[in-house]
Short mmCIF file of C-alpha atoms in Angstrom, two decimals:
data_model
loop_
_atom_site.label_atom_id
_atom_site.label_comp_id
_atom_site.label_asym_id
_atom_site.label_seq_id
_atom_site.Cartn_x
_atom_site.Cartn_y
_atom_site.Cartn_z
CA MET A 1 88.72 114.92 81.73
CA ALA A 2 87.70 111.28 82.00
CA ALA A 3 91.05 110.20 80.58
CA ALA A 4 92.85 112.51 82.98
CA ALA A 5 90.90 111.13 85.93
CA ALA A 6 91.67 107.58 84.91
CA ALA A 7 95.36 108.41 84.50
CA LEU A 8 95.46 110.02 87.94
CA GLN A 9 93.82 107.01 89.55
CA SER A 10 96.16 104.63 87.74
CA THR A 11 99.18 106.61 88.94
CA ALA A 12 97.87 106.49 92.49
CA ALA A 13 97.37 102.74 92.20
CA VAL A 14 101.08 102.38 91.46
CA CYS A 15 101.82 102.79 95.14
CA SER A 16 99.20 100.34 96.37
CA ALA A 17 101.78 98.11 98.03
CA ALA A 18 104.44 100.67 98.99
CA ARG A 19 105.70 102.39 102.08
CA PRO A 20 108.81 104.58 102.20
CA LEU A 21 111.91 102.84 103.46
CA LEU A 22 114.51 104.93 101.65
CA SER A 23 115.25 107.04 104.70
CA ASP A 24 116.25 103.96 106.67
CA SER A 25 119.84 103.62 105.48
CA ARG A 26 120.66 101.25 108.33
CA ALA A 27 118.04 98.77 107.12
CA ARG A 28 119.51 98.90 103.62
CA GLN A 29 122.99 98.32 105.02
CA ASN A 30 121.85 95.31 107.02
CA PHE A 31 120.44 93.65 103.94
CA SER A 32 123.82 93.81 102.21
CA SER A 33 125.08 90.83 104.24
CA THR A 34 122.70 87.89 104.42
CA ARG A 35 122.53 84.18 104.84
CA ARG A 36 119.69 82.05 103.65
CA VAL A 37 117.47 79.65 105.53
CA THR A 38 115.36 77.23 103.50
CA CYS A 39 112.36 75.38 104.90
CA THR A 40 110.81 72.68 102.75
CA SER A 41 107.37 71.43 103.74
CA SER A 42 105.57 68.31 102.58
CA SER A 43 103.29 70.48 100.44
CA GLY A 44 106.26 71.00 98.16
CA LEU A 45 106.79 74.67 99.00
CA LYS A 46 110.35 75.83 99.71
CA LEU A 47 110.36 78.71 102.12
CA GLY A 48 113.33 81.05 101.87
CA SER A 49 114.37 83.81 104.20
CA SER A 50 117.14 86.32 103.64
CA GLN A 51 117.83 88.33 106.77
CA PRO A 52 120.77 90.33 108.13
CA THR A 53 123.48 88.16 109.66
CA SER A 54 124.18 90.87 112.19
CA GLU A 55 120.67 90.47 113.59
CA ARG A 56 120.42 86.65 113.48
CA SER A 57 121.71 84.36 116.18
CA ARG A 58 123.49 81.07 115.64
CA ASP A 59 120.27 79.38 116.74
CA GLU A 60 118.21 80.88 113.90
CA PRO A 61 117.58 77.54 112.11
CA SER A 62 116.04 76.07 115.25
CA LEU A 63 114.03 79.28 115.66
CA CYS A 64 112.70 78.81 112.14
CA LEU A 65 111.76 75.25 113.06
CA SER A 66 110.05 76.46 116.20
CA ARG A 67 107.92 78.91 114.23
CA ALA A 68 107.02 76.36 111.60
CA SER A 69 106.33 73.54 114.02
CA THR A 70 103.71 75.63 115.77
CA SER A 71 102.15 76.78 112.53
CA ALA A 72 102.61 74.20 109.82
CA SER A 73 101.40 70.71 109.18
CA GLY A 74 103.22 67.94 107.36
CA ARG A 75 106.84 66.88 107.26
CA LEU A 76 109.20 69.80 107.60
CA LYS A 77 112.89 69.97 106.78
CA VAL A 78 114.87 72.97 107.96
CA SER A 79 118.19 73.62 106.28
CA ALA A 80 120.75 76.38 106.32
CA VAL A 81 123.34 77.53 103.82
CA LYS A 82 126.94 78.12 104.78
CA GLY A 83 128.85 79.44 101.81
CA SER A 84 127.73 77.30 98.88
CA GLU A 85 126.91 74.27 101.04
CA GLU A 86 123.34 73.54 102.09
CA PHE A 87 122.93 71.24 105.05
CA VAL A 88 119.94 69.87 106.95
CA VAL A 89 119.66 71.22 110.46
CA GLN A 90 116.71 69.18 111.64
CA THR A 91 113.75 67.25 110.28
CA THR A 92 110.52 66.86 112.17
CA GLU A 93 107.38 64.89 111.44
CA MET A 94 104.09 66.74 111.71
CA THR A 95 101.61 64.65 109.79
CA THR A 96 98.07 65.86 109.41
CA SER A 97 95.74 64.13 111.83
CA PRO A 98 91.98 63.66 111.29
CA GLY A 99 91.37 66.50 113.72
CA ALA A 100 93.76 68.91 112.00
CA SER A 101 92.52 72.12 110.40
CA PRO A 102 91.35 71.98 106.76
CA LEU A 103 92.90 75.39 106.08
CA SER A 104 96.46 76.69 106.00
CA MET A 105 97.74 79.99 104.63
CA THR A 106 101.28 80.95 103.58
CA TYR A 107 101.93 84.65 103.15
CA LEU A 108 104.27 85.37 100.22
CA GLU A 109 104.54 89.13 100.94
CA GLY A 110 102.84 91.99 99.15
CA ASN A 111 99.44 90.75 98.01
CA SER A 112 100.64 87.20 97.34
CA TRP A 113 99.42 84.08 99.15
CA LEU A 114 99.41 80.32 98.89
CA TRP A 115 96.39 78.76 100.58
CA GLU A 116 95.65 75.09 101.09
CA ILE A 117 91.93 74.37 101.49
CA LEU A 118 91.13 70.70 102.08
CA GLY A 119 94.19 69.83 100.00
CA LEU A 120 93.38 72.33 97.21
CA LYS A 121 96.39 74.58 96.65
CA VAL A 122 95.32 78.09 95.62
CA LEU A 123 97.91 80.70 94.57
CA ILE A 124 96.70 84.29 94.96
CA ASP A 125 98.00 87.42 93.19
CA PRO A 126 101.55 86.10 92.77
CA VAL A 127 104.46 88.52 92.39
CA LEU A 128 107.30 86.01 92.35
CA VAL A 129 109.54 86.95 89.40
CA GLY A 130 111.46 90.22 89.51
CA ASN A 131 110.42 93.38 91.28
CA LEU A 132 107.10 95.16 91.36
CA ASP A 133 107.45 98.33 89.28
CA PHE A 134 104.21 98.83 87.26
CA GLY A 135 106.43 99.32 84.19
CA ILE A 136 107.80 102.62 85.55
CA PRO A 137 110.74 101.69 87.82
CA LEU A 138 112.01 105.27 88.07
CA LEU A 139 108.78 106.18 89.85
CA TYR A 140 108.32 102.99 91.84
CA ASP A 141 110.35 99.81 92.29
CA ALA A 142 109.75 97.37 95.16
CA ALA A 143 111.38 94.12 96.22
CA LYS A 144 110.30 91.60 98.81
CA LYS A 145 112.13 91.54 102.10
CA SER A 146 112.11 87.90 103.16
CA LEU A 147 111.45 85.87 100.01
CA ARG A 148 113.83 87.49 97.54
CA GLU A 149 115.20 84.17 96.32
CA PHE A 150 111.85 82.42 96.01
CA LYS A 151 111.37 80.86 92.57
CA LEU A 152 108.34 79.62 90.68
CA GLU A 153 109.91 76.17 90.77
CA ASP A 154 109.59 76.29 94.57
CA LEU A 155 105.79 76.22 94.29
CA PRO A 156 103.92 72.96 94.87
CA GLU A 157 101.48 71.54 92.34
CA LEU A 158 98.67 74.08 92.08
CA ASP A 159 94.94 73.59 91.68
CA CYS A 160 93.95 77.20 91.09
CA LEU A 161 95.28 80.70 90.47
CA LEU A 162 93.09 83.45 91.96
CA ILE A 163 93.48 87.06 90.73
CA CYS A 164 91.79 90.00 92.49
CA GLN A 165 92.71 92.96 90.27
CA GLY A 166 94.07 93.88 86.87
CA TYR A 167 96.97 95.96 88.21
CA ASP A 168 100.59 94.87 88.38
CA ASP A 169 100.64 94.25 92.14
CA HIS A 170 97.96 91.58 91.65
CA CYS A 171 98.21 90.57 87.99
CA HIS A 172 102.00 90.59 87.60
CA GLU A 173 102.89 89.89 84.00
CA LYS A 174 106.55 89.12 84.75
CA THR A 175 105.31 86.30 86.99
CA LEU A 176 102.31 85.13 84.98
CA GLU A 177 104.14 84.59 81.69
CA PRO A 178 106.66 82.03 83.05
CA LEU A 179 104.00 80.55 85.35
CA SER A 180 101.84 79.82 82.31
CA GLN A 181 104.77 78.04 80.67
CA LEU A 182 105.31 75.87 83.76
CA LYS A 183 101.59 75.22 84.29
CA PRO A 184 99.80 75.79 80.96
CA ASN A 185 96.57 74.06 82.03
CA LEU A 186 96.24 75.77 85.39
CA ARG A 187 92.70 76.72 86.38
CA VAL A 188 92.45 80.50 86.79
CA ILE A 189 89.66 82.44 88.54
CA SER A 190 89.84 86.19 88.13
CA SER A 191 88.40 89.66 88.08
CA PRO A 192 87.31 90.53 84.51
CA ASN A 193 89.60 93.57 84.77
CA ALA A 194 92.60 91.26 84.43
CA GLU A 195 91.43 89.70 81.15
CA PRO A 196 93.72 91.79 78.86
CA ILE A 197 96.76 90.23 80.55
CA LEU A 198 95.50 86.77 81.47
CA SER A 199 94.12 86.08 77.98
CA LYS A 200 97.68 86.21 76.62
CA TYR A 201 98.89 83.37 78.82
CA PHE A 202 96.06 81.18 80.14
CA LYS A 203 93.17 79.41 78.43
CA ASN A 204 91.33 77.86 81.37
CA VAL A 205 90.08 81.11 82.92
CA THR A 206 86.80 81.88 84.68
CA TYR A 207 86.02 85.59 85.04
CA LEU A 208 83.63 86.42 87.89
CA GLU A 209 81.66 89.67 87.79
CA PRO A 210 81.94 91.26 91.26
CA LYS A 211 78.93 93.55 90.92
CA THR A 212 76.54 90.60 90.55
CA GLY A 213 78.38 88.23 92.87
CA GLU A 214 79.14 85.59 90.25
CA SER A 215 80.63 82.36 91.55
CA THR A 216 82.27 79.13 90.47
CA THR A 217 83.29 75.94 92.25
CA LEU A 218 86.26 73.68 92.85
CA LYS A 219 86.10 70.18 94.28
CA ALA A 220 88.35 69.15 97.16
CA SER A 221 89.93 65.72 97.52
CA ASN A 222 87.28 64.72 100.07
CA GLY A 223 84.56 65.52 97.53
CA SER A 224 83.57 68.74 99.27
CA VAL A 225 82.54 71.65 97.06
CA VAL A 226 84.55 74.87 97.47
CA ARG A 227 82.65 77.85 96.09
CA ILE A 228 84.50 81.05 95.12
CA ARG A 229 82.19 84.08 94.92
CA ALA A 230 83.24 87.54 93.75
CA SER A 231 82.45 90.65 95.78
CA PRO A 232 82.99 94.33 94.88
CA GLY A 233 86.33 95.81 95.92
CA PRO A 234 87.89 99.20 95.10
CA ILE A 235 87.18 101.22 91.96
CA LEU A 236 90.64 102.20 90.68
CA GLY A 237 89.63 104.48 87.86
CA PRO A 238 86.64 106.62 86.86
CA PRO A 239 83.46 106.10 88.93
CA TRP A 240 81.73 104.15 86.16
CA GLN A 241 84.51 101.57 85.94
CA ARG A 242 83.92 98.00 87.10
CA PRO A 243 85.21 97.52 90.66
CA GLU A 244 88.09 95.20 91.37
CA SER A 245 87.31 91.99 93.22
CA GLY A 246 87.27 90.59 96.70
CA TYR A 247 86.20 86.99 97.24
CA PHE A 248 84.14 84.85 99.56
CA ILE A 249 85.45 81.28 99.63
CA GLU A 250 82.76 78.96 101.00
CA VAL A 251 83.53 75.34 101.89
CA GLU A 252 80.71 72.80 101.99
CA GLU A 253 82.15 70.16 104.35
CA PRO A 254 83.44 70.91 106.91
CA LYS A 255 81.43 74.10 106.65
CA PHE A 256 83.49 77.29 106.88
CA SER A 257 84.11 80.44 104.85
CA ILE A 258 86.83 83.00 104.12
CA TYR A 259 86.55 86.62 103.00
CA TYR A 260 89.51 88.25 101.24
CA GLU A 261 89.88 91.76 99.82
CA PRO A 262 93.50 92.97 99.68
CA HIS A 263 92.86 96.72 99.90
CA CYS A 264 90.24 96.70 102.68
CA ILE A 265 88.00 98.74 100.37
CA PHE A 266 84.47 97.44 99.88
CA GLU A 267 80.82 98.25 99.25
CA ASN A 268 78.84 98.23 102.49
CA ALA A 269 75.83 96.66 100.79
CA SER A 270 77.91 93.72 99.56
CA LEU A 271 78.81 92.76 103.14
CA GLU A 272 75.43 93.28 104.80
CA GLY A 273 73.96 89.97 105.89
CA GLN A 274 77.20 88.11 105.09
CA SER A 275 79.46 86.17 107.44
CA ALA A 276 82.90 84.58 107.33
CA ASP A 277 84.87 82.43 109.74
CA VAL A 278 88.18 83.86 108.50
CA LEU A 279 88.75 87.46 107.42
CA VAL A 280 91.99 88.14 105.53
CA THR A 281 92.70 91.86 105.31
CA PRO A 282 95.34 94.56 105.52
CA VAL A 283 95.13 96.45 108.80
CA ILE A 284 97.78 99.17 108.23
CA GLN A 285 96.70 101.99 105.94
CA GLN A 286 98.87 103.08 102.98
CA VAL A 287 98.07 106.64 101.96
CA LEU A 288 99.11 109.32 99.50
CA PRO A 289 98.26 112.95 100.26
CA GLY A 290 94.48 113.03 99.93
CA TYR A 291 94.15 109.46 98.66
CA VAL A 292 93.86 106.10 100.44
CA LEU A 293 95.65 103.34 98.51
CA VAL A 294 95.13 100.56 101.04
CA SER A 295 92.80 100.92 103.98
CA GLY A 296 92.79 99.17 107.35
CA GLN A 297 92.47 100.14 111.02
CA GLU A 298 88.85 101.34 111.55
CA ASP A 299 87.78 100.08 108.12
CA ALA A 300 89.19 96.63 108.87
CA VAL A 301 87.24 96.64 112.13
CA LYS A 302 84.13 97.64 110.17
CA VAL A 303 84.53 94.64 107.86
CA ALA A 304 84.91 92.43 110.92
CA GLU A 305 81.74 93.90 112.44
CA TYR A 306 79.84 92.94 109.29
CA LEU A 307 81.22 89.42 109.01
CA LYS A 308 81.75 88.45 112.69
CA PRO A 309 84.82 86.26 111.94
CA LYS A 310 86.40 83.89 114.42
CA PHE A 311 89.83 84.84 113.04
CA VAL A 312 91.34 87.91 111.38
CA VAL A 313 94.48 87.12 109.37
CA THR A 314 96.47 90.30 108.81
CA MET A 315 98.60 91.19 105.81
CA LYS A 316 101.29 93.87 105.44
CA ASN A 317 101.06 94.49 101.72
CA GLY A 318 103.06 97.71 102.02
CA ASP A 319 105.98 96.11 103.86
CA LEU A 320 108.38 96.01 100.90
CA ASP A 321 111.82 97.43 100.13
CA SER A 322 110.79 100.22 97.79
CA LYS A 323 112.48 103.09 96.00
CA GLY A 324 111.50 105.72 93.48
CA LEU A 325 109.73 109.07 93.61
CA LEU A 326 106.29 107.74 94.44
CA SER A 327 107.54 105.51 97.23
CA MET A 328 108.80 108.57 99.10
CA ILE A 329 105.35 110.13 99.47
CA VAL A 330 103.44 107.04 100.58
CA ARG A 331 102.81 106.98 104.32
CA GLN A 332 101.46 104.30 106.58
CA LYS A 333 98.89 104.86 109.32
CA GLY A 334 98.37 102.56 112.26
CA THR A 335 99.98 99.32 113.38
CA ASN A 336 98.91 95.75 114.04
CA GLU A 337 98.75 96.64 117.72
CA THR A 338 96.46 99.64 117.27
CA PHE A 339 94.19 97.54 115.06
CA GLN A 340 93.97 94.83 117.70
CA GLU A 341 93.04 97.42 120.32
CA LEU A 342 90.27 98.77 118.07
CA LEU A 343 89.00 95.30 117.26
CA PHE A 344 88.95 94.17 120.89
CA LYS A 345 86.55 96.98 121.77
CA LYS A 346 84.04 95.73 119.18
CA LEU A 347 84.69 91.97 118.89
CA PRO A 348 86.63 90.79 121.95
CA ASN A 349 86.30 87.11 121.02
CA THR A 350 87.81 87.45 117.53
CA GLU A 351 91.39 86.19 117.36
CA VAL A 352 94.02 88.09 115.34
CA LEU A 353 96.62 85.97 113.52
CA ASN A 354 99.78 87.62 112.14
CA PRO A 355 101.54 85.41 109.57
CA SER A 356 105.30 85.32 109.04
CA PRO A 357 106.29 85.47 105.34
CA GLY A 358 106.99 82.04 103.92
CA VAL A 359 105.80 80.11 106.98
CA PRO A 360 102.60 78.05 106.52
CA MET A 361 100.08 79.03 109.18
CA VAL A 362 97.38 76.54 110.09
CA ILE A 363 94.06 78.25 110.83
CA PRO A 364 92.37 76.31 113.64
CA ILE A 365 89.08 75.71 111.87
CA LYS A 366 87.22 72.81 113.46
CA SER A 367 86.76 70.00 110.95
#
């Protein structure tokens, strides 16, 4: 029975980033004709976007610049591709000033992020090579919408790889193997549940036990200590299994903190008495019949009530182009708008920030 329960939970976890899009034939048609916009920031990250030409205006490159210039710091080059020729549309200078925020976040779709904390570049749960299919593509196969052509070589120099779970949508072996070849000495901080995969590719790994709140530190370029502390997340298996991990990231100077758990599933006791300036969470629920894969909505508000954040950064980890039998029975509940309405009733002064995939978003933390 225990093995059967574990197998059932593992099968349910397959859909943890999915929502059904197969019925939307028009959306699939639109994606058959695309042109690519590439944004290169001074951090070294190339930001690609493949979108339907029928739904993009001739002014799209300047629109991309407009979004980035209000969200990103550093020198930004916006280029477009016409046929096989790539040409620069516009370059703008946005150098970081002493009063600029010490935190920026780039959403890479699914559960994947690139954060820059006081110059430290932290890659989180990367799924950047191939599709997400949990090894059973007939049941589930998902591709990113906006960053389909993103390559590992487009990443900047990294200081840390952070892994929340041992499942494929967080610990993606097709990404981790080539990443380890490109960056063999990369510092990795992870849930112990990911050790069977990570131990094959990385040697400099720190496993943090979430049940006891183990922590480790990084040092920023200004000498400030950045502490990463594990916190219990979902149990995706039998009840006695170790939970997956969320993380508190606590910065010494300037003093601020982040809380991140990509399923919005948590132990109440682990959040009592805690606080965070920035909460990063899904807000749209992803559900199977009788089973919540990814929570959000009221549960995301509950996390915010515990932590009293200044900012909630939302993530749409189910917003993928998916196919397969399991993808057809996953449903989403709620929207960003309904979440904001719920949050406003409880925490009217908390600001909700909705990132665009591939566009660095500066979080206005006071330094």
